[in-house]
Short mmCIF file of C-alpha atoms and ligand atoms in Angstrom, two decimals:
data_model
loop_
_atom_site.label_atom_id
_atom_site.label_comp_id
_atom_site.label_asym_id
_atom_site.label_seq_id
_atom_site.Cartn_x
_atom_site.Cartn_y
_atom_site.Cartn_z
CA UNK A 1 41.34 123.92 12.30
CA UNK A 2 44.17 125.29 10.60
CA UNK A 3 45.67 126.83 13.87
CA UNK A 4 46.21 123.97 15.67
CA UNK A 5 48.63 122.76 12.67
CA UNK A 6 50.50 125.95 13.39
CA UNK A 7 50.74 125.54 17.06
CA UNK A 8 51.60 122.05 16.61
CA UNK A 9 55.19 123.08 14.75
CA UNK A 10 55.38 125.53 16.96
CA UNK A 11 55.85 122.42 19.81
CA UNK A 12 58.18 120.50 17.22
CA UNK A 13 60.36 123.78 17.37
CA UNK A 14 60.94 123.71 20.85
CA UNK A 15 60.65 120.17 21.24
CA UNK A 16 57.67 119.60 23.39
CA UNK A 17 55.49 117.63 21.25
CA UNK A 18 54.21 114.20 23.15
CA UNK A 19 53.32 111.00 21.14
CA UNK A 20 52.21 107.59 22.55
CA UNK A 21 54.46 105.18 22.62
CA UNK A 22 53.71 101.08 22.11
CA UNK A 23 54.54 99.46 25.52
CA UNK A 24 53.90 95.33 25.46
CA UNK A 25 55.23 93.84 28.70
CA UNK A 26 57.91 91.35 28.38
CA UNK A 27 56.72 87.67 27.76
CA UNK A 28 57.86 86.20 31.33
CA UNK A 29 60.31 89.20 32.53
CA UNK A 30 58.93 91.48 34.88
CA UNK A 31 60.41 94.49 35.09
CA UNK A 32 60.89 94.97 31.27
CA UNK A 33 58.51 96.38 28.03
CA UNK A 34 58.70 95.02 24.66
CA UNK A 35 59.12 98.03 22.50
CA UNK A 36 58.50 96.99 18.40
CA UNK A 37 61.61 94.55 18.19
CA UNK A 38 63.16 95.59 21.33
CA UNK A 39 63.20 94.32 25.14
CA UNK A 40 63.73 97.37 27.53
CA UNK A 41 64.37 97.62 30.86
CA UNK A 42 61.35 99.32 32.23
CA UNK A 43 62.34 102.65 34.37
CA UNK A 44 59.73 104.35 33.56
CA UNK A 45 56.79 102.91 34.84
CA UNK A 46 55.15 103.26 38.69
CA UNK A 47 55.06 99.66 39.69
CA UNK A 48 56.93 100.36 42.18
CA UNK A 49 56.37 97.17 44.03
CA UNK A 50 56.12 95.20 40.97
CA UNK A 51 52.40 94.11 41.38
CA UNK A 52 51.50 95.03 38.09
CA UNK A 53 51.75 91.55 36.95
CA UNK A 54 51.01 89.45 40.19
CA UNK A 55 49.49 86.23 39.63
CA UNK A 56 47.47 86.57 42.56
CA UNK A 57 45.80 90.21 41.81
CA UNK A 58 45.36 88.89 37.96
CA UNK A 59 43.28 85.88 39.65
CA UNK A 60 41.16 88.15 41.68
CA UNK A 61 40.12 90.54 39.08
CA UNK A 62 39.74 87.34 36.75
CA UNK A 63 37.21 85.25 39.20
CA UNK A 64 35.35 88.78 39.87
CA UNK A 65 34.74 89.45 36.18
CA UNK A 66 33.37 86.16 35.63
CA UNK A 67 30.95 86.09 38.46
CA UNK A 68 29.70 89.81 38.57
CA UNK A 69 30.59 90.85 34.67
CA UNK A 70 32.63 93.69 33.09
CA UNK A 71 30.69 96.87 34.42
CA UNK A 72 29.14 98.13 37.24
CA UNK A 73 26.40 99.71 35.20
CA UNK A 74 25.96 103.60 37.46
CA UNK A 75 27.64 105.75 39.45
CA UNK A 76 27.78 104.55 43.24
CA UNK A 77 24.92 106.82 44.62
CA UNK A 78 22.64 105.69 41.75
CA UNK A 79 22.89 101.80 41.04
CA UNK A 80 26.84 101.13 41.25
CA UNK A 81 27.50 100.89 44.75
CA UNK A 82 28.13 96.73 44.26
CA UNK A 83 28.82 94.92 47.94
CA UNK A 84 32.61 94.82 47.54
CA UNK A 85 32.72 98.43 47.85
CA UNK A 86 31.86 98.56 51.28
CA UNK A 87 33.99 95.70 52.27
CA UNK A 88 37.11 97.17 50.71
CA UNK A 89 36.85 100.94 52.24
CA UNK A 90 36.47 99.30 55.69
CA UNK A 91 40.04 97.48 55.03
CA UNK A 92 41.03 100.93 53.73
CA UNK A 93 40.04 102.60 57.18
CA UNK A 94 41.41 99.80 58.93
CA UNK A 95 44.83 100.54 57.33
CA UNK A 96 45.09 104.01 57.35
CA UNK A 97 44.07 103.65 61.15
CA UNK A 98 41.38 106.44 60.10
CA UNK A 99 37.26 106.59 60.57
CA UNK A 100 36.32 106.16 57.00
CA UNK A 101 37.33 105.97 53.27
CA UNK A 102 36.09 106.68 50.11
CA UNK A 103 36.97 104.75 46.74
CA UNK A 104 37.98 107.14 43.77
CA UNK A 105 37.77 106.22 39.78
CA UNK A 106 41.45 107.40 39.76
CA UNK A 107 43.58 109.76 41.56
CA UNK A 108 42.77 112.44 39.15
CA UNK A 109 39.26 112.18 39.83
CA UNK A 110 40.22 112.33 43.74
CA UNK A 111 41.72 115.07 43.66
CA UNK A 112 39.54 116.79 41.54
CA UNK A 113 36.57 116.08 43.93
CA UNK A 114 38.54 116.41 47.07
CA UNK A 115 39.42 119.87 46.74
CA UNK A 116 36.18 120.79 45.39
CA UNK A 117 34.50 119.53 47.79
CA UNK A 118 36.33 120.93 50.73
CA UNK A 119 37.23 124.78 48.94
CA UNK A 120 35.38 127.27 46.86
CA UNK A 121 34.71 130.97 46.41
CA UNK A 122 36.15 133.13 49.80
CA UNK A 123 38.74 130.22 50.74
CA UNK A 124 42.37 129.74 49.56
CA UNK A 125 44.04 126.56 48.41
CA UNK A 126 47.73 126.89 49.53
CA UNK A 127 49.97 124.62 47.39
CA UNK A 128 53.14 123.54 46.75
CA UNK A 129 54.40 124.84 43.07
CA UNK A 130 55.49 121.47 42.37
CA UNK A 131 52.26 119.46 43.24
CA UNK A 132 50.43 117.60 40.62
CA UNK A 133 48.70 118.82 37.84
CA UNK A 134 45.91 117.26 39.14
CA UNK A 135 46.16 119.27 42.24
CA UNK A 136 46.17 122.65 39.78
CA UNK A 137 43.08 121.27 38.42
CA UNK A 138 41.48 120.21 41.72
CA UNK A 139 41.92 124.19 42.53
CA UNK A 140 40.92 125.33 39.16
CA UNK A 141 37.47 123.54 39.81
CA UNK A 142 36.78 124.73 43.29
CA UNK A 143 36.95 128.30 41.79
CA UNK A 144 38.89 128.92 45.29
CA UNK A 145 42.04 131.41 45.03
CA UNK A 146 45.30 129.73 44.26
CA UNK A 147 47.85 130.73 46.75
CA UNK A 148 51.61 128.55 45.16
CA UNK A 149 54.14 128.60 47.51
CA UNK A 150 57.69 128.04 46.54
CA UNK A 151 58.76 124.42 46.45
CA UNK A 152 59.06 123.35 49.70
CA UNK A 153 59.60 126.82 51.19
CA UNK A 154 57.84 127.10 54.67
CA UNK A 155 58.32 130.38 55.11
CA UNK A 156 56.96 131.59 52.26
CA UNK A 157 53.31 128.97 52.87
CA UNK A 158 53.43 131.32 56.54
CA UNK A 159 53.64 134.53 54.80
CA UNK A 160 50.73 133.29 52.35
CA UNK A 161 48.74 131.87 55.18
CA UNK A 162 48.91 134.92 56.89
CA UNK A 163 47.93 137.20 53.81
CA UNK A 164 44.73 134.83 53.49
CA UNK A 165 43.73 135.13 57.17
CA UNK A 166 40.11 136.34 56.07
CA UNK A 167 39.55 134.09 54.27
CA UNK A 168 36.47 131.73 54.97
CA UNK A 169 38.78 128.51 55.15
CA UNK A 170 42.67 127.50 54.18
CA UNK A 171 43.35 124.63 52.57
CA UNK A 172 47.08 123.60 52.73
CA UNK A 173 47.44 120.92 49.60
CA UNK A 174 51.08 118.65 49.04
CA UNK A 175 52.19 116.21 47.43
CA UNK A 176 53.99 113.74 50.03
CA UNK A 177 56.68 112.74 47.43
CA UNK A 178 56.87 115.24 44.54
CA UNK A 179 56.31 113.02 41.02
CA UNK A 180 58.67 114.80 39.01
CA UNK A 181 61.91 115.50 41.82
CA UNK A 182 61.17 112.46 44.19
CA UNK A 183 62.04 114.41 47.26
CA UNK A 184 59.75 114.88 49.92
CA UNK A 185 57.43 117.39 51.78
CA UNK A 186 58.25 119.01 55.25
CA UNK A 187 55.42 116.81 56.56
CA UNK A 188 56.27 117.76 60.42
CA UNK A 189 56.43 121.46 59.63
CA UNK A 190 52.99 121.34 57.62
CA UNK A 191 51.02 119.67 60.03
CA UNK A 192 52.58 122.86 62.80
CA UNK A 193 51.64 125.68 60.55
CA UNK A 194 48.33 124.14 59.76
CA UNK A 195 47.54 123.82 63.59
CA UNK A 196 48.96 127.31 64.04
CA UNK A 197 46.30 128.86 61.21
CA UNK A 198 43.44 126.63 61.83
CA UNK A 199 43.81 125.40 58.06
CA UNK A 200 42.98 122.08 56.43
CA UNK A 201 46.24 119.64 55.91
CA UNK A 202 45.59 117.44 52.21
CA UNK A 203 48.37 114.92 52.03
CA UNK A 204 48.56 113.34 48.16
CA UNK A 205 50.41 109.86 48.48
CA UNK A 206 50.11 108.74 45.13
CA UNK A 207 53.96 108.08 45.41
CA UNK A 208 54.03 107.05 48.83
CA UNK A 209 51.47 104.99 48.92
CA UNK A 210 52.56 101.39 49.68
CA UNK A 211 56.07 102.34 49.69
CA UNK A 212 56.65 103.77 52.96
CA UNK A 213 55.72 102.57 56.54
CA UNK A 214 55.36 98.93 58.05
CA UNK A 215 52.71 98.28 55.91
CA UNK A 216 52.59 100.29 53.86
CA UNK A 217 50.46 102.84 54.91
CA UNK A 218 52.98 105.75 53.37
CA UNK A 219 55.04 108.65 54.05
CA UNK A 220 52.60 110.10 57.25
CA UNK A 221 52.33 107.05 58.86
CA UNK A 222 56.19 106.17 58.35
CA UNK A 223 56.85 109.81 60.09
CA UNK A 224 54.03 109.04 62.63
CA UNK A 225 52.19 112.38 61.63
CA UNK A 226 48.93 110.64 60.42
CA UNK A 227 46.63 112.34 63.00
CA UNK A 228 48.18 115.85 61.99
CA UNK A 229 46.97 115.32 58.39
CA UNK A 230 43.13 115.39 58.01
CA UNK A 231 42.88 114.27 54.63
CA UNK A 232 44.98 111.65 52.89
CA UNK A 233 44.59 110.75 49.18
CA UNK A 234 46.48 107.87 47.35
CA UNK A 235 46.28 105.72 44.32
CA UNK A 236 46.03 102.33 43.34
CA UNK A 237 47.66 102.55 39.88
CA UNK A 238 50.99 103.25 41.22
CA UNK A 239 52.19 100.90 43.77
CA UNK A 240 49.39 98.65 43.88
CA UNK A 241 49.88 98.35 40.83
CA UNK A 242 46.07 98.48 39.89
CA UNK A 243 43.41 101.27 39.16
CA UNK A 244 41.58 103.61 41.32
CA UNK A 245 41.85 106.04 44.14
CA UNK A 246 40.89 106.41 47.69
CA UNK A 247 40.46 109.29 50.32
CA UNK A 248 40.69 108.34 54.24
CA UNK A 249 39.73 110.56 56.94
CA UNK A 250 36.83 111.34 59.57
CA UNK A 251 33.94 109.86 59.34
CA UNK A 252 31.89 113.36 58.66
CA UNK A 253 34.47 114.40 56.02
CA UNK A 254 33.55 111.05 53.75
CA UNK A 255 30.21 112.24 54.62
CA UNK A 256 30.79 115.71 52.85
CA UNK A 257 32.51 113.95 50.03
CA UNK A 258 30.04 111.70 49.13
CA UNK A 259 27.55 114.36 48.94
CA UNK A 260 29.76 117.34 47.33
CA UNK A 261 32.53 115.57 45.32
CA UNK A 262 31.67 115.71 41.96
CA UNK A 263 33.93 113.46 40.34
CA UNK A 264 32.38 110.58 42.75
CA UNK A 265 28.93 111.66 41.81
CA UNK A 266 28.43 112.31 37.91
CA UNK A 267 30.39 108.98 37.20
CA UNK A 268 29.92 105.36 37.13
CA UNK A 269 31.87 103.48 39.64
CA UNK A 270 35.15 101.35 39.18
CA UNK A 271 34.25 97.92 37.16
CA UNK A 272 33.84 95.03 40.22
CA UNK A 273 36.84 93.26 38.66
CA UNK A 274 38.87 96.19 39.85
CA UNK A 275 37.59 96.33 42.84
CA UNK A 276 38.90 92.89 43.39
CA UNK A 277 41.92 93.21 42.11
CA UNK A 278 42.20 96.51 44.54
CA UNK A 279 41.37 94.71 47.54
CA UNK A 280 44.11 91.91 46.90
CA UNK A 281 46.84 94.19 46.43
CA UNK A 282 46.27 95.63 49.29
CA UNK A 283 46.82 92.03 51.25
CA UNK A 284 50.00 91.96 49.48
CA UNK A 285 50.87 95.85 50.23
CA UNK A 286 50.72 95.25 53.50
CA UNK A 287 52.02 91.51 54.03
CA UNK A 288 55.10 91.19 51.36
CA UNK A 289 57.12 93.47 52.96
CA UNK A 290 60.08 92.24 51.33
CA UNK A 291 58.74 94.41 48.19
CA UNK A 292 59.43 97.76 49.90
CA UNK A 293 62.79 96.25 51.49
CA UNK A 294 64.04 95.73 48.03
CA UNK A 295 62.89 98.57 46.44
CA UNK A 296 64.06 100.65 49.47
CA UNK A 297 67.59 99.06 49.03
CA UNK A 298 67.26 99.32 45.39
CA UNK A 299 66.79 102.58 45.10
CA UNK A 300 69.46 104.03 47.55
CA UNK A 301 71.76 101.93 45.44
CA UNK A 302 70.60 103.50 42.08
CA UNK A 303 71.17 106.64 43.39
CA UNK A 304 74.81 106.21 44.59
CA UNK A 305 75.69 104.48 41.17
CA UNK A 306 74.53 107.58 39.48
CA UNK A 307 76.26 109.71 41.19
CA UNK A 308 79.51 107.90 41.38
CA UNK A 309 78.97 108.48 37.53
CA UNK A 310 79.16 111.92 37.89
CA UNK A 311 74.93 112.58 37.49
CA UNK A 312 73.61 114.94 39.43
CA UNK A 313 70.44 113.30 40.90
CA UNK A 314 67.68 114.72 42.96
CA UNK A 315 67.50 114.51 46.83
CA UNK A 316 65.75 112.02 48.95
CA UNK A 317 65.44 108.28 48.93
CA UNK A 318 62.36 107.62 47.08
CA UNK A 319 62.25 105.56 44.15
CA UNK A 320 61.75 108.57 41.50
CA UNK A 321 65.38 109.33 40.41
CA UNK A 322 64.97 111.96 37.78
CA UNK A 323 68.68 113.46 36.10
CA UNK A 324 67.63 117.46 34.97
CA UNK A 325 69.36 118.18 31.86
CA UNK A 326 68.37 121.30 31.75
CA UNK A 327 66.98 121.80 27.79
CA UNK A 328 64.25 120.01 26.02
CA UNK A 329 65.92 118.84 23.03
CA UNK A 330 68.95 116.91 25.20
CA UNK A 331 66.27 115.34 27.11
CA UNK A 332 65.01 113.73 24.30
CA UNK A 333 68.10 112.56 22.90
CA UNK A 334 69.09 110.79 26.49
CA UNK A 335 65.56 109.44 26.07
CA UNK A 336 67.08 108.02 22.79
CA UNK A 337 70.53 106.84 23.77
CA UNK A 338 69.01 105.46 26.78
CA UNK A 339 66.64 103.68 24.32
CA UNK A 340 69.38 102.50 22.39
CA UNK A 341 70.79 101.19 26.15
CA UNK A 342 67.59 98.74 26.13
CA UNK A 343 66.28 101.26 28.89
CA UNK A 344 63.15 102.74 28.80
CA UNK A 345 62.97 106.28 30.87
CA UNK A 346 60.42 109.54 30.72
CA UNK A 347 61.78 112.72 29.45
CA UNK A 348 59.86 114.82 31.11
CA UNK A 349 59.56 118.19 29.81
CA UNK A 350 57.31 121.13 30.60
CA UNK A 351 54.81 121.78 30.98
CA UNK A 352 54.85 119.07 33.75
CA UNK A 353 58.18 120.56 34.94
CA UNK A 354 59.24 124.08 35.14
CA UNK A 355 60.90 125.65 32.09
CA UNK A 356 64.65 124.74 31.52
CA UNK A 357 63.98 121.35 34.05
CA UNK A 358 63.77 118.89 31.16
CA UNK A 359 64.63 115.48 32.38
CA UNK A 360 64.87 111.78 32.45
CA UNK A 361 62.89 110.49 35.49
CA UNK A 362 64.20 106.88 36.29
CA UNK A 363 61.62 104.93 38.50
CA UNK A 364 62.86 101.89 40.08
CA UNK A 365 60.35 98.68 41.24
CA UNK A 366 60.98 95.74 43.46
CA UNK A 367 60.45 93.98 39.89
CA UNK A 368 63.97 94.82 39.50
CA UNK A 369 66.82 92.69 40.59
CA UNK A 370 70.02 94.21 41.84
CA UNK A 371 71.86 92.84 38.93
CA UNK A 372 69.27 94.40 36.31
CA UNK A 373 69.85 97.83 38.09
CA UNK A 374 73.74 97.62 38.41
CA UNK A 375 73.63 97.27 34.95
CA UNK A 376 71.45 99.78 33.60
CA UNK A 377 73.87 102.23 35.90
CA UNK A 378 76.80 101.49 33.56
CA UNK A 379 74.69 102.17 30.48
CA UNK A 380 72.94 104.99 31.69
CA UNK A 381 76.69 106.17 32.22
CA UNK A 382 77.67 105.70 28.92
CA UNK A 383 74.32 107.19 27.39
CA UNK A 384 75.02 110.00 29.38
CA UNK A 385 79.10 110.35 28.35
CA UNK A 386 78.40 110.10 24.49
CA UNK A 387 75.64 113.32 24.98
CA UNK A 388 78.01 115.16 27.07
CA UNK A 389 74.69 115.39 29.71
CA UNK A 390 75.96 118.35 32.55
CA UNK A 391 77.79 116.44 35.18
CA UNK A 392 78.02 117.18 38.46
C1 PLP B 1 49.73 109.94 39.36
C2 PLP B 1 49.33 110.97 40.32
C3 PLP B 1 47.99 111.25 40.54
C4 PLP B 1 46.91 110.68 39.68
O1 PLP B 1 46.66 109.35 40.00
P1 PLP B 1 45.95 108.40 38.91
O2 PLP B 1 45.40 107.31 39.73
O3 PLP B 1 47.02 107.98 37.97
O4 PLP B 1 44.90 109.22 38.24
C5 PLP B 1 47.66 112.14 41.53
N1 PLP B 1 48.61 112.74 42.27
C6 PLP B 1 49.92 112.52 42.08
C7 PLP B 1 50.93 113.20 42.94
C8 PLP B 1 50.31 111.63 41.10
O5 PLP B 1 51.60 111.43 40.86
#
């Protein structure tokens, strides 16, 4: 096992080794990690609408485990399949406003089996070069061929939709906010070329989910393109600030899934305390709308500070603020000095960015308060004027 010593310093040299990190919440702060000694300011987490750590969703999952127990014992089509399933996917079709959904172990997992399910040998997965790795993987699986289009580039999706014409089908894959940028997908302009090429529109909202639309339904439903997209796919451990997955669509594509989707099949369903705790975040998704206000305001605010400081962020208005630095080593050392700040950040590094993209992703939550987020502006400034980070 000697090599994987070597390849290890070889990830030391340029930087790219990960480690796990000790992350205790903050005794009665939301919004912040105890780290060893230290209390951080927590921009680095998903919460976006700070339900991590509701009472309510805590008291769900609590009463659940007590009266059903800590597993579910099978997968869903053997022995799993406990009543609460049912009941929740119903509220998840009734929110989407589609036929059907199906409950995921993770997002992961759903897009794994997802694309799987609907793509294999003689079809083409057309996807965005920035979509999630578990996208890649979802495409790796379905042995289909991998057609990456530039990021965001529509012409260059028509010129690779036309060069897979033969194929059997055309699957158009995309994130609806990119994890790692924070901008967001030509939505309009997919659902058009898909209806021009007879190709399947996936639409992955782990990002979106809960953070855009009324109630938040996300980014489709906020442009009012939902019945353009046939296949939606969010999470529940990003916004909702739980566990899990779920897939909405027609009636005969949860059909499909349920029969094809791997991922759903060969493992054992979510615990029944999660299920609970699922189906009370989505009450709150969809009634505290004051969550999304803030976080909305929030982040637009973030954003100007940061660039008032002279940081270049990315576009859009989403809560994923992410500062490129450029190299790996000076994203680890803002990591640091932000660290130092009493803010916790990602430095994100490839392979989960392109080479020479190293950088600090800042992601906001409605845990925050206005004052917490002024703040970390000025220190992120001042983190970022001892390194000498690029300005604008
Ligand atoms: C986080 C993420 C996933 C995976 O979701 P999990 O529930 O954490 O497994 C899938 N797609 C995108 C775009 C994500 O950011």
């Amino acid at each position: 096992m000697k090599w994987i010593e070597d390849e290890l310093r070889k990830l030391e040299e340029q930087s790219l080794t990960r480690s796990l990190q000790t992350n205790a919440p903050a005794p009665g702060r939301q919004g912040y990690v105890q780290r060893g000694q230290q209390t951080l300011l927590d921009l680095s987490s998903n919460d976006y609408l700070g339900l991590a750590r509701h009472p309510a969703i805590a008291a769900a999952m609590n009463r659940a485990l007590l009266a059903e127990g800590a597993g579910s014992g099978a997968s869903r089509l053997v022995a799993g399949n406990r009543p609460p399933y049912g009941r929740l996917e119903e509220a998840l079709a009734v929110w989407q406003q589609s036929e059907a959904a199906l409950v995921f172990a993770n997002g992961y997992m759903a897009n794994l089996g997802v694309i799987q399910a609907l793509a294999g040998r003689g079809d083409a997965v057309l996807s965005d070069r920035l979509n999630h790795a578990s996208i890649v993987d979802g495409i790796g699986l379905s042995r289909a061929a991998h057609a990456r289009y530039r990021h965001n580039d529509m012409e260059h999706l028509r010129q690779l939709l036309h060069k897979h014409r033969d194929a059997r089908r055309r699957l158009i894959v995309t994130d609806a906010v990119y994890s790692m940028d924070g901008d967001q997908a030509p939505l309009a302009e997919l659902v058009a070329l898909k209806q021009e090429y007879g190709a399947i529109l996936m639409v992955d909202e782990a990002h979106s989910g809960g953070v855009y639309g009324a109630r938040g339904e996300g980014l489709c439903h906020a442009l009012g393109l939902q019945s353009g997209v046939d296949v939606h796919v969010g999470t529940f451990s990003k916004a909702f600030g739980v566990y899990g997955a779920y897939v909405c669509g027609s009636r005969t594509l949860i059909r499909w899934l349920i029969q094809k989707a791997r991922p759903l099949i060969y493992s054992t369903a979510l615990p029944p305390s999660v299920i609970a705790g699922i189906a009370e975040a989505l009450n709150l998704v969809q009634t505290e709308r004051w969550r999304r206000e803030r976080l909305a305001a929030s982040s637009r605010q973030f954003r100007l500070s940061l660039h008032r400081a002279g940081l270049q962020v990315g576009p859009g208005d989403s809560p994923i603020v992410p500062v490129v630095v450029g190299d790996n080593a000076t994203a680890l050392r803002f990591r640091s000095a932000l660290e130092a700040e009493g803010i916790a950040a990602a430095a994100v590094r490839p392979p989960t960015v392109p080479d020479g993209t190293a950088r600090i992703r800042f992601s906001l939550s409605a845990a925050h308060t206005p004052e917490d987020l002024a703040d970390a502006a000025r220190r992120i400034e001042r983190a970022a004027l001892r390194l000498g980070v690029p300005a604008r």
